[in-house]
Amino acid sequence: GTGSGAMVLRIPRWLVAVCVLAHLVGEAGALQGQDLHDAVEEMRLAKHKKYTKSHKKFRFFDKNDSEDIDRAEFESGLKELGYKSSTKKIDHIMGELDTDGDGKVVFVEFMRPTAKKYKEELELEAMADTDRAFEHFDTDFSGHVDANEFYEGMAHLPGMSEVGREDVEDFFRNYADVDGDQFLTYEELESIDPELMKVKG
């Protein structure tokens, strides 16, 4: 239609269609249930740009503003974007997104692929934090951290200046050093509460 609600596409429709389909297809094993709701809410609260983009895409397909997309709206939206899709393909995509099987896709369901990618990115960031932490502790680059390196590393972390060597060494022996070999491996360091591993780098 025309008027203030019309969507103006400034990039080629075929490109938009490809982007939309890349977002929607092939995400088996995506988040489900409460985990999905939590991830979407986390993205909303963080004002994540992918949340905003997905919300715009959702509104584009939801022509009647019913807060869900039925199959007809989905097919119509794809046609408007210039994408000719088979009935089988549309059924497949709707089936992937419609997790409760009610024939409609609500926004949280529409967000599954994006939320999954968001969670994967967070996991990669956490791994990078552990890498930085390990480098912080492993001052002789031996590939493992001894009790002294652990104490020296902890002493330089914010809020740790009041903690004594005895407490840190006790933590090292009885909690961090899982296999009891008097060294921390990358895996052992990774298993420590990440709040303790926040090293600015």
PDB file of C-alpha atoms in Angstrom:
ATOM      1  CA  GLY A   1       0.000   0.000   0.000  1.00  0.00           C
ATOM      2  CA  THR A   2       0.895   3.650   0.082  1.00  0.00           C
ATOM      3  CA  GLY A   3       1.000   6.104   2.942  1.00  0.00           C
ATOM      4  CA  SER A   4       3.117   6.374   6.071  1.00  0.00           C
ATOM      5  CA  GLY A   5       3.159   2.614   6.665  1.00  0.00           C
ATOM      6  CA  ALA A   6       4.802   1.789   3.312  1.00  0.00           C
ATOM      7  CA  MET A   7       8.235   0.235   3.455  1.00  0.00           C
ATOM      8  CA  VAL A   8      10.863   1.820   1.249  1.00  0.00           C
ATOM      9  CA  LEU A   9      13.541  -0.605   0.080  1.00  0.00           C
ATOM     10  CA  ARG A  10      16.749   1.174  -0.828  1.00  0.00           C
ATOM     11  CA  ILE A  11      18.707  -2.001  -1.517  1.00  0.00           C
ATOM     12  CA  PRO A  12      17.946  -4.527  -4.267  1.00  0.00           C
ATOM     13  CA  ARG A  13      14.999  -6.734  -3.430  1.00  0.00           C
ATOM     14  CA  TRP A  14      16.886  -9.903  -4.356  1.00  0.00           C
ATOM     15  CA  LEU A  15      19.529  -9.024  -1.762  1.00  0.00           C
ATOM     16  CA  VAL A  16      16.900  -8.431   0.913  1.00  0.00           C
ATOM     17  CA  ALA A  17      15.302 -11.771   0.016  1.00  0.00           C
ATOM     18  CA  VAL A  18      18.636 -13.575   0.320  1.00  0.00           C
ATOM     19  CA  CYS A  19      19.293 -11.933   3.709  1.00  0.00           C
ATOM     20  CA  VAL A  20      15.824 -12.823   4.982  1.00  0.00           C
ATOM     21  CA  LEU A  21      16.183 -16.439   3.872  1.00  0.00           C
ATOM     22  CA  ALA A  22      19.676 -16.727   5.309  1.00  0.00           C
ATOM     23  CA  HIS A  23      18.149 -15.557   8.592  1.00  0.00           C
ATOM     24  CA  LEU A  24      15.290 -18.036   8.421  1.00  0.00           C
ATOM     25  CA  VAL A  25      16.608 -21.261   6.903  1.00  0.00           C
ATOM     26  CA  GLY A  26      18.625 -24.132   8.289  1.00  0.00           C
ATOM     27  CA  GLU A  27      18.647 -23.394  11.996  1.00  0.00           C
ATOM     28  CA  ALA A  28      17.810 -26.818  13.408  1.00  0.00           C
ATOM     29  CA  GLY A  29      19.014 -27.063  16.975  1.00  0.00           C
ATOM     30  CA  ALA A  30      18.285 -23.416  17.626  1.00  0.00           C
ATOM     31  CA  LEU A  31      17.274 -22.204  21.085  1.00  0.00           C
ATOM     32  CA  GLN A  32      13.917 -23.270  22.456  1.00  0.00           C
ATOM     33  CA  GLY A  33      11.554 -22.619  25.348  1.00  0.00           C
ATOM     34  CA  GLN A  34      12.665 -20.452  28.245  1.00  0.00           C
ATOM     35  CA  ASP A  35      16.256 -20.248  26.941  1.00  0.00           C
ATOM     36  CA  LEU A  36      14.952 -18.679  23.736  1.00  0.00           C
ATOM     37  CA  HIS A  37      12.728 -16.214  25.628  1.00  0.00           C
ATOM     38  CA  ASP A  38      15.646 -15.267  27.901  1.00  0.00           C
ATOM     39  CA  ALA A  39      18.026 -14.720  24.976  1.00  0.00           C
ATOM     40  CA  VAL A  40      15.506 -12.530  23.115  1.00  0.00           C
ATOM     41  CA  GLU A  41      14.806 -10.511  26.274  1.00  0.00           C
ATOM     42  CA  GLU A  42      18.552 -10.099  26.870  1.00  0.00           C
ATOM     43  CA  MET A  43      18.950  -8.761  23.313  1.00  0.00           C
ATOM     44  CA  ARG A  44      15.973  -6.399  23.768  1.00  0.00           C
ATOM     45  CA  LEU A  45      17.322  -4.984  27.036  1.00  0.00           C
ATOM     46  CA  ALA A  46      20.785  -4.543  25.493  1.00  0.00           C
ATOM     47  CA  LYS A  47      19.180  -2.710  22.552  1.00  0.00           C
ATOM     48  CA  HIS A  48      21.140  -5.084  20.302  1.00  0.00           C
ATOM     49  CA  LYS A  49      21.084  -3.935  16.643  1.00  0.00           C
ATOM     50  CA  LYS A  50      20.167  -7.442  15.420  1.00  0.00           C
ATOM     51  CA  TYR A  51      17.099  -7.359  17.679  1.00  0.00           C
ATOM     52  CA  THR A  52      16.012  -4.069  16.079  1.00  0.00           C
ATOM     53  CA  LYS A  53      16.611  -5.350  12.533  1.00  0.00           C
ATOM     54  CA  SER A  54      14.724  -8.578  13.210  1.00  0.00           C
ATOM     55  CA  HIS A  55      11.838  -6.613  14.673  1.00  0.00           C
ATOM     56  CA  LYS A  56      11.628  -4.537  11.467  1.00  0.00           C
ATOM     57  CA  LYS A  57      11.691  -7.707   9.334  1.00  0.00           C
ATOM     58  CA  PHE A  58       8.964  -9.226  11.502  1.00  0.00           C
ATOM     59  CA  ARG A  59       6.768  -6.125  11.123  1.00  0.00           C
ATOM     60  CA  PHE A  60       7.324  -6.233   7.348  1.00  0.00           C
ATOM     61  CA  PHE A  61       5.855  -9.757   7.190  1.00  0.00           C
ATOM     62  CA  ASP A  62       3.125  -9.118   9.784  1.00  0.00           C
ATOM     63  CA  LYS A  63       0.880  -7.173   7.395  1.00  0.00           C
ATOM     64  CA  ASN A  64      -2.204  -7.148   9.635  1.00  0.00           C
ATOM     65  CA  ASP A  65      -0.289  -6.162  12.812  1.00  0.00           C
ATOM     66  CA  SER A  66      -1.588  -9.249  14.636  1.00  0.00           C
ATOM     67  CA  GLU A  67       1.774  -9.863  16.353  1.00  0.00           C
ATOM     68  CA  ASP A  68       2.159 -13.126  14.446  1.00  0.00           C
ATOM     69  CA  ILE A  69       2.899 -14.206  10.882  1.00  0.00           C
ATOM     70  CA  ASP A  70       0.752 -16.823   9.232  1.00  0.00           C
ATOM     71  CA  ARG A  71       1.738 -18.780   6.152  1.00  0.00           C
ATOM     72  CA  ALA A  72      -0.135 -16.480   3.746  1.00  0.00           C
ATOM     73  CA  GLU A  73       1.605 -13.377   5.151  1.00  0.00           C
ATOM     74  CA  PHE A  74       4.957 -15.102   4.959  1.00  0.00           C
ATOM     75  CA  GLU A  75       4.439 -16.164   1.334  1.00  0.00           C
ATOM     76  CA  SER A  76       3.133 -12.706   0.417  1.00  0.00           C
ATOM     77  CA  GLY A  77       6.150 -11.019   2.052  1.00  0.00           C
ATOM     78  CA  LEU A  78       8.601 -13.224   0.185  1.00  0.00           C
ATOM     79  CA  LYS A  79       6.832 -12.446  -3.117  1.00  0.00           C
ATOM     80  CA  GLU A  80       6.998  -8.724  -2.334  1.00  0.00           C
ATOM     81  CA  LEU A  81      10.748  -9.099  -1.844  1.00  0.00           C
ATOM     82  CA  GLY A  82      10.975 -10.726  -5.263  1.00  0.00           C
ATOM     83  CA  TYR A  83      11.603 -14.241  -3.966  1.00  0.00           C
ATOM     84  CA  LYS A  84       9.792 -17.065  -5.763  1.00  0.00           C
ATOM     85  CA  SER A  85       9.626 -19.981  -3.387  1.00  0.00           C
ATOM     86  CA  SER A  86       8.070 -23.409  -3.715  1.00  0.00           C
ATOM     87  CA  THR A  87       5.275 -24.520  -1.415  1.00  0.00           C
ATOM     88  CA  LYS A  88       7.645 -27.138  -0.013  1.00  0.00           C
ATOM     89  CA  LYS A  89      10.315 -24.523   0.841  1.00  0.00           C
ATOM     90  CA  ILE A  90       7.793 -22.220   2.535  1.00  0.00           C
ATOM     91  CA  ASP A  91       6.386 -25.160   4.505  1.00  0.00           C
ATOM     92  CA  HIS A  92       9.930 -26.067   5.587  1.00  0.00           C
ATOM     93  CA  ILE A  93      10.759 -22.538   6.778  1.00  0.00           C
ATOM     94  CA  MET A  94       7.419 -22.161   8.569  1.00  0.00           C
ATOM     95  CA  GLY A  95       7.983 -25.548  10.210  1.00  0.00           C
ATOM     96  CA  GLU A  96      11.462 -24.505  11.401  1.00  0.00           C
ATOM     97  CA  LEU A  97      10.182 -21.270  12.935  1.00  0.00           C
ATOM     98  CA  ASP A  98       6.778 -22.353  14.250  1.00  0.00           C
ATOM     99  CA  THR A  99       8.074 -24.221  17.307  1.00  0.00           C
ATOM    100  CA  ASP A 100       4.668 -24.725  18.954  1.00  0.00           C
ATOM    101  CA  GLY A 101       3.026 -25.915  15.730  1.00  0.00           C
ATOM    102  CA  ASP A 102       0.067 -23.531  15.858  1.00  0.00           C
ATOM    103  CA  GLY A 103       0.526 -22.434  12.225  1.00  0.00           C
ATOM    104  CA  LYS A 104       1.693 -18.955  13.202  1.00  0.00           C
ATOM    105  CA  VAL A 105       5.105 -17.486  13.953  1.00  0.00           C
ATOM    106  CA  VAL A 106       5.264 -15.046  16.868  1.00  0.00           C
ATOM    107  CA  PHE A 107       8.197 -12.669  17.256  1.00  0.00           C
ATOM    108  CA  VAL A 108      10.112 -14.844  19.739  1.00  0.00           C
ATOM    109  CA  GLU A 109       9.913 -17.779  17.315  1.00  0.00           C
ATOM    110  CA  PHE A 110      10.996 -15.511  14.433  1.00  0.00           C
ATOM    111  CA  MET A 111      14.024 -14.513  16.532  1.00  0.00           C
ATOM    112  CA  ARG A 112      15.298 -18.093  17.017  1.00  0.00           C
ATOM    113  CA  PRO A 113      18.088 -17.989  14.388  1.00  0.00           C
ATOM    114  CA  THR A 114      19.238 -14.520  15.470  1.00  0.00           C
ATOM    115  CA  ALA A 115      19.126 -15.363  19.177  1.00  0.00           C
ATOM    116  CA  LYS A 116      21.098 -18.556  18.553  1.00  0.00           C
ATOM    117  CA  LYS A 117      23.801 -16.605  16.724  1.00  0.00           C
ATOM    118  CA  TYR A 118      23.823 -14.003  19.528  1.00  0.00           C
ATOM    119  CA  LYS A 119      24.396 -16.706  22.160  1.00  0.00           C
ATOM    120  CA  GLU A 120      27.184 -18.252  20.056  1.00  0.00           C
ATOM    121  CA  GLU A 121      28.878 -14.838  19.808  1.00  0.00           C
ATOM    122  CA  LEU A 122      28.679 -14.450  23.607  1.00  0.00           C
ATOM    123  CA  GLU A 123      30.300 -17.872  24.038  1.00  0.00           C
ATOM    124  CA  LEU A 124      33.138 -16.858  21.686  1.00  0.00           C
ATOM    125  CA  GLU A 125      33.646 -13.640  23.687  1.00  0.00           C
ATOM    126  CA  ALA A 126      33.799 -15.669  26.912  1.00  0.00           C
ATOM    127  CA  MET A 127      36.447 -17.911  25.354  1.00  0.00           C
ATOM    128  CA  ALA A 128      38.440 -14.821  24.331  1.00  0.00           C
ATOM    129  CA  ASP A 129      38.192 -13.568  27.941  1.00  0.00           C
ATOM    130  CA  THR A 130      39.613 -16.888  29.145  1.00  0.00           C
ATOM    131  CA  ASP A 131      42.458 -16.623  26.608  1.00  0.00           C
ATOM    132  CA  ARG A 132      43.304 -13.147  27.928  1.00  0.00           C
ATOM    133  CA  ALA A 133      43.091 -14.390  31.511  1.00  0.00           C
ATOM    134  CA  PHE A 134      45.401 -17.314  30.798  1.00  0.00           C
ATOM    135  CA  GLU A 135      47.959 -14.987  29.183  1.00  0.00           C
ATOM    136  CA  HIS A 136      47.649 -12.704  32.229  1.00  0.00           C
ATOM    137  CA  PHE A 137      48.494 -15.544  34.617  1.00  0.00           C
ATOM    138  CA  ASP A 138      50.977 -17.552  32.539  1.00  0.00           C
ATOM    139  CA  THR A 139      53.774 -14.991  32.760  1.00  0.00           C
ATOM    140  CA  ASP A 140      56.547 -17.406  31.724  1.00  0.00           C
ATOM    141  CA  PHE A 141      54.492 -18.703  28.723  1.00  0.00           C
ATOM    142  CA  SER A 142      54.948 -22.310  29.858  1.00  0.00           C
ATOM    143  CA  GLY A 143      51.393 -23.324  28.943  1.00  0.00           C
ATOM    144  CA  HIS A 144      50.341 -23.779  32.560  1.00  0.00           C
ATOM    145  CA  VAL A 145      50.009 -21.636  35.684  1.00  0.00           C
ATOM    146  CA  ASP A 146      51.714 -22.473  38.998  1.00  0.00           C
ATOM    147  CA  ALA A 147      50.545 -21.307  42.428  1.00  0.00           C
ATOM    148  CA  ASN A 148      52.900 -18.320  42.464  1.00  0.00           C
ATOM    149  CA  GLU A 149      51.806 -17.103  38.996  1.00  0.00           C
ATOM    150  CA  PHE A 150      48.205 -17.565  40.083  1.00  0.00           C
ATOM    151  CA  TYR A 151      48.744 -15.471  43.220  1.00  0.00           C
ATOM    152  CA  GLU A 152      50.614 -12.732  41.305  1.00  0.00           C
ATOM    153  CA  GLY A 153      47.884 -12.663  38.662  1.00  0.00           C
ATOM    154  CA  MET A 154      45.077 -12.528  41.214  1.00  0.00           C
ATOM    155  CA  ALA A 155      46.816  -9.770  43.189  1.00  0.00           C
ATOM    156  CA  HIS A 156      46.608  -7.508  40.121  1.00  0.00           C
ATOM    157  CA  LEU A 157      42.876  -7.978  39.599  1.00  0.00           C
ATOM    158  CA  PRO A 158      40.464  -5.238  40.749  1.00  0.00           C
ATOM    159  CA  GLY A 159      39.304  -5.710  44.346  1.00  0.00           C
ATOM    160  CA  MET A 160      41.849  -8.432  45.119  1.00  0.00           C
ATOM    161  CA  SER A 161      44.468  -6.323  46.899  1.00  0.00           C
ATOM    162  CA  GLU A 162      42.998  -7.206  50.323  1.00  0.00           C
ATOM    163  CA  VAL A 163      43.087 -10.970  49.714  1.00  0.00           C
ATOM    164  CA  GLY A 164      46.098 -12.670  51.273  1.00  0.00           C
ATOM    165  CA  ARG A 165      48.486 -15.154  49.654  1.00  0.00           C
ATOM    166  CA  GLU A 166      47.280 -17.942  51.966  1.00  0.00           C
ATOM    167  CA  ASP A 167      43.665 -17.533  50.828  1.00  0.00           C
ATOM    168  CA  VAL A 168      44.638 -17.469  47.151  1.00  0.00           C
ATOM    169  CA  GLU A 169      46.881 -20.528  47.515  1.00  0.00           C
ATOM    170  CA  ASP A 170      44.126 -22.349  49.401  1.00  0.00           C
ATOM    171  CA  PHE A 171      41.709 -21.534  46.553  1.00  0.00           C
ATOM    172  CA  PHE A 172      44.348 -22.725  44.048  1.00  0.00           C
ATOM    173  CA  ARG A 173      44.907 -26.072  45.812  1.00  0.00           C
ATOM    174  CA  ASN A 174      41.363 -26.910  46.879  1.00  0.00           C
ATOM    175  CA  TYR A 175      39.248 -25.479  44.085  1.00  0.00           C
ATOM    176  CA  ALA A 176      41.108 -24.418  40.951  1.00  0.00           C
ATOM    177  CA  ASP A 177      43.689 -27.212  40.596  1.00  0.00           C
ATOM    178  CA  VAL A 178      41.194 -29.956  39.768  1.00  0.00           C
ATOM    179  CA  ASP A 179      43.711 -32.719  39.033  1.00  0.00           C
ATOM    180  CA  GLY A 180      46.011 -31.802  41.935  1.00  0.00           C
ATOM    181  CA  ASP A 181      49.200 -31.572  39.847  1.00  0.00           C
ATOM    182  CA  GLN A 182      50.056 -28.115  41.307  1.00  0.00           C
ATOM    183  CA  PHE A 183      49.542 -26.418  37.931  1.00  0.00           C
ATOM    184  CA  LEU A 184      46.491 -24.931  36.260  1.00  0.00           C
ATOM    185  CA  THR A 185      45.846 -25.853  32.654  1.00  0.00           C
ATOM    186  CA  TYR A 186      43.802 -23.689  30.305  1.00  0.00           C
ATOM    187  CA  GLU A 187      40.786 -25.967  30.945  1.00  0.00           C
ATOM    188  CA  GLU A 188      41.097 -25.659  34.726  1.00  0.00           C
ATOM    189  CA  LEU A 189      41.393 -21.896  34.504  1.00  0.00           C
ATOM    190  CA  GLU A 190      38.375 -21.818  32.178  1.00  0.00           C
ATOM    191  CA  SER A 191      36.256 -23.673  34.749  1.00  0.00           C
ATOM    192  CA  ILE A 192      36.772 -20.964  37.419  1.00  0.00           C
ATOM    193  CA  ASP A 193      33.914 -18.512  37.905  1.00  0.00           C
ATOM    194  CA  PRO A 194      34.292 -16.047  35.000  1.00  0.00           C
ATOM    195  CA  GLU A 195      33.635 -13.114  37.325  1.00  0.00           C
ATOM    196  CA  LEU A 196      37.075 -13.803  38.822  1.00  0.00           C
ATOM    197  CA  MET A 197      38.658 -13.948  35.383  1.00  0.00           C
ATOM    198  CA  LYS A 198      37.776 -10.439  34.232  1.00  0.00           C
ATOM    199  CA  VAL A 199      41.131  -9.149  33.092  1.00  0.00           C
ATOM    200  CA  LYS A 200      41.145  -5.886  31.244  1.00  0.00           C
ATOM    201  CA  GLY A 201      43.096  -6.218  28.035  1.00  0.00           C
TER     202      GLY A 201
END
